[in-house]
PDB file of C-alpha atoms and ligand atoms in Angstrom:
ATOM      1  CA  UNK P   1      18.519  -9.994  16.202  1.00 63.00           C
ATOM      2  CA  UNK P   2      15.654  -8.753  14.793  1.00 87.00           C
ATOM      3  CA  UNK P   3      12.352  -7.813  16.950  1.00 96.00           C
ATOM      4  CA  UNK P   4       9.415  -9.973  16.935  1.00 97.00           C
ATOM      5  CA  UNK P   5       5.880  -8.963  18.025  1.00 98.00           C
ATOM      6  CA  UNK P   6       5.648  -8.741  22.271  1.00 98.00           C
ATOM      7  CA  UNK P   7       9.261  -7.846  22.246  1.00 98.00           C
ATOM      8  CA  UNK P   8       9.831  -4.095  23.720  1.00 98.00           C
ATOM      9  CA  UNK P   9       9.997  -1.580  20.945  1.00 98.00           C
ATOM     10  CA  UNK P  10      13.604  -0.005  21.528  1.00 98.00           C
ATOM     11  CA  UNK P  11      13.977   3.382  22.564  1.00 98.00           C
ATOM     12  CA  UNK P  12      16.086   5.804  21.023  1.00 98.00           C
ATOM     13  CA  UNK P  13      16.749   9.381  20.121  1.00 98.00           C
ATOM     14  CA  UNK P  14      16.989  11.192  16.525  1.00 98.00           C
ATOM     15  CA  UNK P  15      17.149  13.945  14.181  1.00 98.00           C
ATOM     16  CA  UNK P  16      14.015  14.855  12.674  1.00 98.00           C
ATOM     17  CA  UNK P  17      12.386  17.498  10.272  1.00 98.00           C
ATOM     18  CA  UNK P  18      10.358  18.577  13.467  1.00 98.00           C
ATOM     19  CA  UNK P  19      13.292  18.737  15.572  1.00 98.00           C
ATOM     20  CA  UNK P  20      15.453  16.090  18.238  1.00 98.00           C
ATOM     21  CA  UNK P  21      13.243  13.294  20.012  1.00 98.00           C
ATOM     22  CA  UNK P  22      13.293  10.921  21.946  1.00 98.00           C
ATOM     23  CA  UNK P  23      11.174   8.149  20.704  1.00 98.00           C
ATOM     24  CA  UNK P  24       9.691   6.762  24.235  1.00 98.00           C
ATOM     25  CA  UNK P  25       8.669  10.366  25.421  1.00 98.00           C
ATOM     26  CA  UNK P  26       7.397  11.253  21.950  1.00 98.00           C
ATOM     27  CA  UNK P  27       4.870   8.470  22.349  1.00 98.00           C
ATOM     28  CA  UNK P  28       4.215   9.601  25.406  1.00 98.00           C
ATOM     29  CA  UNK P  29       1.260   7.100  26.839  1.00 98.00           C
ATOM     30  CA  UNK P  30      -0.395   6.412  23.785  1.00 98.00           C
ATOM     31  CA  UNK P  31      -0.320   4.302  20.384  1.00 98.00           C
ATOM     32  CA  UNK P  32       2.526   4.526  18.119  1.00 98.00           C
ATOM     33  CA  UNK P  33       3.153   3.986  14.235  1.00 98.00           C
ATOM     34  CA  UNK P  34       7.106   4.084  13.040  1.00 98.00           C
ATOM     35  CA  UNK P  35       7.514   3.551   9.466  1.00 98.00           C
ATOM     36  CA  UNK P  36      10.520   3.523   7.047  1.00 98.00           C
ATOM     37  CA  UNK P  37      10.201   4.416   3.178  1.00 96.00           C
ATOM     38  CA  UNK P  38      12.955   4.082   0.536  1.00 96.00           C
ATOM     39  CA  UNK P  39      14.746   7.366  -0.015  1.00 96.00           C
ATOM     40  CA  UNK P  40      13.272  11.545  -0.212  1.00 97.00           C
ATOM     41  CA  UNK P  41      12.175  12.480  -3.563  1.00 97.00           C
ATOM     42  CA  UNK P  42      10.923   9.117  -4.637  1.00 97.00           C
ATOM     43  CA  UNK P  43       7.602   8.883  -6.052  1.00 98.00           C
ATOM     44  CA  UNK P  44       5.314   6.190  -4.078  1.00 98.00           C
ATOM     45  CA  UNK P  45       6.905   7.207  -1.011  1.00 98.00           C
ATOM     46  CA  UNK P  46       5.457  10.786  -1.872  1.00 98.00           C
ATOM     47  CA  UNK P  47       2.118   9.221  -2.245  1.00 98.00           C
ATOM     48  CA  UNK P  48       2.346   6.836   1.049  1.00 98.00           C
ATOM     49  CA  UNK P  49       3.439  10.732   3.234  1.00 98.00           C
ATOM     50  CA  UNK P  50       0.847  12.201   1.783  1.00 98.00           C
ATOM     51  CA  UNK P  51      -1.710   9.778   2.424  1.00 98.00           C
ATOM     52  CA  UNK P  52      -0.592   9.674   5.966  1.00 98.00           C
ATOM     53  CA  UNK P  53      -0.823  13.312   6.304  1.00 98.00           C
ATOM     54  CA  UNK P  54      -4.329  13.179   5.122  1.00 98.00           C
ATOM     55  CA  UNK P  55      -5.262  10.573   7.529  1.00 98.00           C
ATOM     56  CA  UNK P  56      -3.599  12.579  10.626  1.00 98.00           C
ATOM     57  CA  UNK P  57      -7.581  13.348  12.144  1.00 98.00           C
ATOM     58  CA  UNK P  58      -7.927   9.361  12.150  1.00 98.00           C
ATOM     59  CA  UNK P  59      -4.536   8.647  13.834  1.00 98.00           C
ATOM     60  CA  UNK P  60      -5.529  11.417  16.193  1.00 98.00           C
ATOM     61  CA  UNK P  61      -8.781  10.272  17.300  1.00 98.00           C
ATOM     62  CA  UNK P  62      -6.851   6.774  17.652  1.00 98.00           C
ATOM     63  CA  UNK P  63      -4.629   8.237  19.938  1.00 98.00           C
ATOM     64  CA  UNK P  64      -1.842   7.296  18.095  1.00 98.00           C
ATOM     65  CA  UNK P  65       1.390   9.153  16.707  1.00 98.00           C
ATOM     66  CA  UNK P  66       3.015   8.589  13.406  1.00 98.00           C
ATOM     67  CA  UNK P  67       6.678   8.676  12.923  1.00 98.00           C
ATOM     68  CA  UNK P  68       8.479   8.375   9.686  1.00 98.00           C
ATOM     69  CA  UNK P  69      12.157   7.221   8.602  1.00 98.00           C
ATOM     70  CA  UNK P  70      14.455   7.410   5.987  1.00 96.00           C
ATOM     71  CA  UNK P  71      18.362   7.487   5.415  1.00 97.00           C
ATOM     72  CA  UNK P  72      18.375  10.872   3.691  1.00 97.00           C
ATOM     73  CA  UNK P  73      19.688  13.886   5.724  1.00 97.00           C
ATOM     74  CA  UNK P  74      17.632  16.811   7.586  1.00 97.00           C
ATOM     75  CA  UNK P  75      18.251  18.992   4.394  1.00 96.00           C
ATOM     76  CA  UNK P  76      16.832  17.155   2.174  1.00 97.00           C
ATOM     77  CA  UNK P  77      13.525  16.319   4.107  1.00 98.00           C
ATOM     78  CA  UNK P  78      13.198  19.827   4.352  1.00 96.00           C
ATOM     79  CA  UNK P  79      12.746  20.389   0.620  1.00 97.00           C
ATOM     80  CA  UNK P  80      10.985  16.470  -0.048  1.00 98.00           C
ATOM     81  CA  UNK P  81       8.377  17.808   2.520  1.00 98.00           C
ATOM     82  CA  UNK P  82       7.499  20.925   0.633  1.00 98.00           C
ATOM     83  CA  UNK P  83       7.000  18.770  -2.630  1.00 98.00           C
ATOM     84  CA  UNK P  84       4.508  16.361  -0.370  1.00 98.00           C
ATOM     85  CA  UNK P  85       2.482  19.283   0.699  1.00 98.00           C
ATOM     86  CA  UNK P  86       1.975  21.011  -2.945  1.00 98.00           C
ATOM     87  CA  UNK P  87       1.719  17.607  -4.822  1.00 98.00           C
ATOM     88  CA  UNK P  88      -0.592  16.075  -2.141  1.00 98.00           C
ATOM     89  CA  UNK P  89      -2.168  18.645  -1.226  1.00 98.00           C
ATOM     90  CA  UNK P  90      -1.736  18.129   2.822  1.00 98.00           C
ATOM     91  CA  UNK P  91       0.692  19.569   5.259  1.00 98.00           C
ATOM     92  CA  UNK P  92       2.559  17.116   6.741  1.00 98.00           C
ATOM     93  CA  UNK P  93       2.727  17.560  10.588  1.00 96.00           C
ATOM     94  CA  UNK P  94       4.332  14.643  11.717  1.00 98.00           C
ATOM     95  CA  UNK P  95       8.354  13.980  12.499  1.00 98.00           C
ATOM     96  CA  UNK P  96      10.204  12.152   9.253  1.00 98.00           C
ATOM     97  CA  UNK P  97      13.826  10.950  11.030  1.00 98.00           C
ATOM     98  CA  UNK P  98      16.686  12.081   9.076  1.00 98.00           C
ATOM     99  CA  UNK P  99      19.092   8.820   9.163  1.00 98.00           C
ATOM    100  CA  UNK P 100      22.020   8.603   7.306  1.00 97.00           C
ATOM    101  CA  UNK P 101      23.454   6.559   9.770  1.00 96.00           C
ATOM    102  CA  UNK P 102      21.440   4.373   9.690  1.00 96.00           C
ATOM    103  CA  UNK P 103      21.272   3.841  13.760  1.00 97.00           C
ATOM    104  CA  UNK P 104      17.794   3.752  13.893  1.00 98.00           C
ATOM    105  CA  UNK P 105      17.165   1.812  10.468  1.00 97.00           C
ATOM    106  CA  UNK P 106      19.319  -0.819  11.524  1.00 97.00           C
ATOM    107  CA  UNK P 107      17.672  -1.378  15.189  1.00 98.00           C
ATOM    108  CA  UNK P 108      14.749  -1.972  13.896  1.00 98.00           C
ATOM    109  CA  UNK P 109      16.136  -3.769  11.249  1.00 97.00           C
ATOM    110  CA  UNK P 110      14.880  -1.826   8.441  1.00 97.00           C
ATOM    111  CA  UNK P 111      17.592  -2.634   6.057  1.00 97.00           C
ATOM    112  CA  UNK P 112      17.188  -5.949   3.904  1.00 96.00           C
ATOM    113  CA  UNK P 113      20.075  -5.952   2.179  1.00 96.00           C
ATOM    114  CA  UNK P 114      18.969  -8.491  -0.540  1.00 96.00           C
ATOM    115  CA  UNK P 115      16.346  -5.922  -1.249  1.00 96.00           C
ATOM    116  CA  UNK P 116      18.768  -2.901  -1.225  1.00 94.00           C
ATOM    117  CA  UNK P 117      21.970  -2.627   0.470  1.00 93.00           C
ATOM    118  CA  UNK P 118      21.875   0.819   1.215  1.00 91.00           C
ATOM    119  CA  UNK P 119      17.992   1.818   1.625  1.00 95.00           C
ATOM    120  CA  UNK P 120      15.575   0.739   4.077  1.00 96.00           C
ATOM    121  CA  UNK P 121      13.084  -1.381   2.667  1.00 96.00           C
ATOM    122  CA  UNK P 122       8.778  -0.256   3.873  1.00 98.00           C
ATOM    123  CA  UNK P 123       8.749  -1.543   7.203  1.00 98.00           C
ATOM    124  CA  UNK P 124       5.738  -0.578   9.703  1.00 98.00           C
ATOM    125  CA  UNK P 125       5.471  -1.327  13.179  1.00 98.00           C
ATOM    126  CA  UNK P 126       2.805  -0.331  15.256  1.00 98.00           C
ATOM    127  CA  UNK P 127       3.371  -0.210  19.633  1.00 98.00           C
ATOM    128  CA  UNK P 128       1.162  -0.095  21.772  1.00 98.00           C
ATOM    129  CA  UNK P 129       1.234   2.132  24.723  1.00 98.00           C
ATOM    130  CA  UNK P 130       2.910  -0.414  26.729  1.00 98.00           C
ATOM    131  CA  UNK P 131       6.070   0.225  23.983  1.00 98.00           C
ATOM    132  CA  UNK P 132       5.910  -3.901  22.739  1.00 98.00           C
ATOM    133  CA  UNK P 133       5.632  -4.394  19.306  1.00 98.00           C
ATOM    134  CA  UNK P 134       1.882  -5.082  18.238  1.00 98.00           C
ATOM    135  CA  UNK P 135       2.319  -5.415  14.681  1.00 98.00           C
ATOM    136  CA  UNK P 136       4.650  -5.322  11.947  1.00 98.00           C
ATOM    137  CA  UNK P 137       4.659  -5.302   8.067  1.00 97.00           C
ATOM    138  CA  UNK P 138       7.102  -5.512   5.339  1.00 97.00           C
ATOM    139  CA  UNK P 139       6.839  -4.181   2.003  1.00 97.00           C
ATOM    140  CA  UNK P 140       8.864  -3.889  -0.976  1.00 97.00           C
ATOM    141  CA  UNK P 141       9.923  -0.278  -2.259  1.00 96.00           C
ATOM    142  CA  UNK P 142       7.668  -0.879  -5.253  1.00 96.00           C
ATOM    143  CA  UNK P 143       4.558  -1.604  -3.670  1.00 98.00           C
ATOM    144  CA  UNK P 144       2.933   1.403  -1.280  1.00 98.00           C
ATOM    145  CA  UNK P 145       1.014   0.479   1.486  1.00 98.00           C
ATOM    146  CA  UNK P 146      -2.506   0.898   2.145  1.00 97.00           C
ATOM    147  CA  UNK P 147      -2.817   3.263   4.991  1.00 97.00           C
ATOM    148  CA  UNK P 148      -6.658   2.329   5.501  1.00 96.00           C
ATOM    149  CA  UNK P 149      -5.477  -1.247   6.429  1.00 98.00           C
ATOM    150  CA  UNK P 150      -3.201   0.467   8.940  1.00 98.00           C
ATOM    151  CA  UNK P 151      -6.370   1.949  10.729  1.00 98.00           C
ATOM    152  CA  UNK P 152      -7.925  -1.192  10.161  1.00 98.00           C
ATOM    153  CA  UNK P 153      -5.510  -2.866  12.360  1.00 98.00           C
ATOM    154  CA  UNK P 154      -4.952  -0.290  14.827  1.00 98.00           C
ATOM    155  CA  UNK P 155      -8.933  -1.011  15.268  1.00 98.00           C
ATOM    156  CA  UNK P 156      -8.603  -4.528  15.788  1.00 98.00           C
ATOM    157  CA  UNK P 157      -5.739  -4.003  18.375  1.00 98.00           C
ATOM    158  CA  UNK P 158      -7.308  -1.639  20.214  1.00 98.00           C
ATOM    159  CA  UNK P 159     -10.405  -3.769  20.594  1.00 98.00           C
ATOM    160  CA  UNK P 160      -8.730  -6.751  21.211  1.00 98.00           C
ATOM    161  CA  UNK P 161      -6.834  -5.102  24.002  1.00 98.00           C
ATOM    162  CA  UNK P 162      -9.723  -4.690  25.823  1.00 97.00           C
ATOM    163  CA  UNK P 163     -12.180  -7.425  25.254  1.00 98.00           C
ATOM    164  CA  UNK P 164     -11.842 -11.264  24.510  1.00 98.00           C
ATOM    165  CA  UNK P 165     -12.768 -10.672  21.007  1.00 98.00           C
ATOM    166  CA  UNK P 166     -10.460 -11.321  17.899  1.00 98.00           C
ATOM    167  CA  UNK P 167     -11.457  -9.938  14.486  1.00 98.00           C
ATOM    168  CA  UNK P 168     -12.276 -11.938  11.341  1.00 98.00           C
ATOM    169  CA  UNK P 169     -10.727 -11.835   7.972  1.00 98.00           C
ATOM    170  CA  UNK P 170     -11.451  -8.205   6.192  1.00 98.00           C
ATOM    171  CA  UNK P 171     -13.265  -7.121   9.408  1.00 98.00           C
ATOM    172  CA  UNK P 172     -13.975  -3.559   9.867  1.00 96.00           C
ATOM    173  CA  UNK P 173     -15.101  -1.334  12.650  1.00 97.00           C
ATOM    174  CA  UNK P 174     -18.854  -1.719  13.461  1.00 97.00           C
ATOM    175  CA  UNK P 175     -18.643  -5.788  12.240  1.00 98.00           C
ATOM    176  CA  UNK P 176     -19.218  -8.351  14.460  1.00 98.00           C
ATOM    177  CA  UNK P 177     -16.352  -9.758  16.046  1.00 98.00           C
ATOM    178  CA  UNK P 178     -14.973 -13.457  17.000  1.00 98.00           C
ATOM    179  CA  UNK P 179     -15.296 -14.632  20.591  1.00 98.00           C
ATOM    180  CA  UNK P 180     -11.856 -15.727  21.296  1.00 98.00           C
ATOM    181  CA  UNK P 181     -11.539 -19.879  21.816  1.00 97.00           C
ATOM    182  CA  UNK P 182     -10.214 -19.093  25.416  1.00 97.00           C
ATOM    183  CA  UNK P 183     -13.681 -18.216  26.669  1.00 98.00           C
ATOM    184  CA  UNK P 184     -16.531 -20.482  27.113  1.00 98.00           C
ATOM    185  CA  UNK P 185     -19.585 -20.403  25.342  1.00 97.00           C
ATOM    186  CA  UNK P 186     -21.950 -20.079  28.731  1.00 97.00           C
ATOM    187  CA  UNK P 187     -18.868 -17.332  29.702  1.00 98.00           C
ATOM    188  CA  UNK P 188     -19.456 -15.485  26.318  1.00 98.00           C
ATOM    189  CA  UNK P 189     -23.284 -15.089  27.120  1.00 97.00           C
ATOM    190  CA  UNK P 190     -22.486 -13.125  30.620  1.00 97.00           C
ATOM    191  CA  UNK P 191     -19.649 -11.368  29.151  1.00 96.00           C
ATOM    192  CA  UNK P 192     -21.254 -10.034  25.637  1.00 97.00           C
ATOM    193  CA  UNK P 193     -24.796  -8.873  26.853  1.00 96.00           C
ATOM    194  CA  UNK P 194     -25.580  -8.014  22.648  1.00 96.00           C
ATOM    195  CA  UNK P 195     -25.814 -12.082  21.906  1.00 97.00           C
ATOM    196  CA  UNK P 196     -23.669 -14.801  20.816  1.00 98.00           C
ATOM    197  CA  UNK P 197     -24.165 -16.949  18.031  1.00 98.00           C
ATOM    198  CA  UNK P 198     -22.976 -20.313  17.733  1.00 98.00           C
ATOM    199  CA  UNK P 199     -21.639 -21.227  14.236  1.00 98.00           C
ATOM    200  CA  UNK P 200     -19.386 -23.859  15.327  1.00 98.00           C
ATOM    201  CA  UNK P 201     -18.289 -25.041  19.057  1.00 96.00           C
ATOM    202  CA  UNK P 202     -15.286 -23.234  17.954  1.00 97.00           C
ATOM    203  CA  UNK P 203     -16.658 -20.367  15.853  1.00 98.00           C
ATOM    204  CA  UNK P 204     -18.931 -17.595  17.749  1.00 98.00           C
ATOM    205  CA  UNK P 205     -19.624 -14.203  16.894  1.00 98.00           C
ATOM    206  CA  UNK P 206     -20.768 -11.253  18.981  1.00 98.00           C
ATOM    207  CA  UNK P 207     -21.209  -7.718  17.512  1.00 98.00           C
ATOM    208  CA  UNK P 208     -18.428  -5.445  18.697  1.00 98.00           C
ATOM    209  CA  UNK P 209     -18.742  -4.803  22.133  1.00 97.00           C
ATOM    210  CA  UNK P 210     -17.413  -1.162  22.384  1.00 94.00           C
ATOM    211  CA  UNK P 211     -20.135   0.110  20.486  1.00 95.00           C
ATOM    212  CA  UNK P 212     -23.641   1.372  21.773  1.00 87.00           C
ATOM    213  CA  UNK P 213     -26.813  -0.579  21.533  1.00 79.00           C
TER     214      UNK P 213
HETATM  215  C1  BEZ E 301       9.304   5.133  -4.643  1.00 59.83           C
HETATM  216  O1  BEZ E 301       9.091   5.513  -3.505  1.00 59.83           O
HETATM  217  O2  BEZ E 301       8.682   5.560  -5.591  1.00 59.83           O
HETATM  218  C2  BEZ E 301      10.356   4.108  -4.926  1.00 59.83           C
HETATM  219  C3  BEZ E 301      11.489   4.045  -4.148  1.00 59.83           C
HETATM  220  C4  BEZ E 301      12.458   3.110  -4.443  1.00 59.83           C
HETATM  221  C5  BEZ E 301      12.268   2.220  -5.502  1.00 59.83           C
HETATM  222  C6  BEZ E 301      11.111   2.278  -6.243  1.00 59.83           C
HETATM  223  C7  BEZ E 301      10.140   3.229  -5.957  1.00 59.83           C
END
C-alpha cells in the first residue's frame, strides 16, 4: 500500500555514491528530504541535482538532509555526478541511492507504472524528525521541480510544528501567517503577543511568530 502523510517513513538500508546507509540513522534527529528522479544522464534531472546542490547552505541551516534515488547502478552515479558538478557548476555532497532493484523505489512507491514501467517517476517526500511523512509530491519526468517551493514548505512545516499557525496560499518566510480555526480568537490575543487581526470569524492573521519584533 502506498504511504500517506502521518504514516512512519520506512526505514531501510542502501547503496549510495557516498557509501552504505541506513536511512533512519542518516537522518539522525533532524529533517529529511528523499527524492527519486528518472534515470543518470538525463537532462532535467541534471538540472533538479544541481539545483539541490546549490541550495545545500539552505537545507543545512534547515536542519535537514537531502537524499536522492534512482534505479541506475553505483557506477554510473559515479560518472553522472561528475557531469552535475562541471555542467552546474556545484559539487554535489549529498548521497544519490544506486537502485537497480528497485527495493527502495518500490517501498516508497516510486514506480508508476502507467508513467514508466521501469523508472521511478519525481517523487519527494519530506519527514520530519519524528520519521512520519510530512509531505509528499509527484511529478512527471518532464516537468523539474522547483526546489525553492521545497524550502518554502519545509518553512511552513517547521513553523507549523511549533505554533498554531497555518500558512496562506504563496506564503513565504517573514509573511504573516493564519491563526489556525482550532484556537479562539480571545486565545489568539494571549498566545500571539504581535496582534491579531480579524478578517473573518474564521480568517485571522498574525505575523509569524518565530521572528523578532
Ligand atoms: C530528464 O531528466 O531530462 C528526463 C528523464 C526522463 C524523461 C524525460 C526527461
Amino acid at each position: 500500500m502506498s504511504l500517506r502523510l502521518g504514516d512512519i517513513a520506512p526505514n531501510f538500508k542502501a547503496h549510495t555514491s557516498m557509501g552504505d546507509i541506513d536511512f533512519y540513522e542518516y537522518l539522525g534527529d533532524g529533517w529529511g528530504i528523499l527524492f527519486s528522479h528518472p534515470a543518470d544522464y538525463t537532462p532535467v534531472c541534471t538540472t533538479e541535482l544541481g539545483r539541490t546542490a546549490a541550495l545545500q547552505e539552505q537545507f543545512h541551516q534547515r536542519n535537514t538532509k537531502v537524499l536522492a534515488l534512482s534505479v541506475d547502478g553505483l557506477d554510473r552515479h559515479a560518472g553522472w555526478v561528475n557531469d552535475i558538478n562541471e555542467t552546474q557548476h556545484v559539487r554535489v555532497d549529498f548521497p544519490i541511492i544506486a537502485d537497480p532493484e528497485r527495493s527502495v523505489s518500490n517501498l516508497y512507491d516510486m514506480i508508476h507504472p502507467n508513467a514508466s514501467e521501469n523508472f521511478t517517476v519525481r517523487s519527494l517526500f519530506i519527514i520530519g524528525p519524528d520519521k512520519k511523512v510530512k509531505l509528499m509530491i509527484t511529478y512527471p519526468a518532464s516537468t523539474g521541480r522547483n526546489f525553492h517551493e521545497v524550502l518554502r514548505v519545509l518553512d511552513s512545516l517547521q513553523l507549523t510544528a511549533n505554533y498554531s499557525v497555518a500558512t496562506p496560499a504563496d506564503w513565504k518566510y517573514g509573511e504573516d501567517v493564519i491563526v489556525v480555526p482550532a484556537v479562539s480568537t480571545a486565545d489568539a490575543i494571549k498566545k500571539f503577543p504581535k496582534g491579531v487581526k480579524v478578517i473573518k470569524p474564521y480568517l485571522r492573521y498574525t505575523p509569524q511568530p518565530n521572528l523578532p519584533e
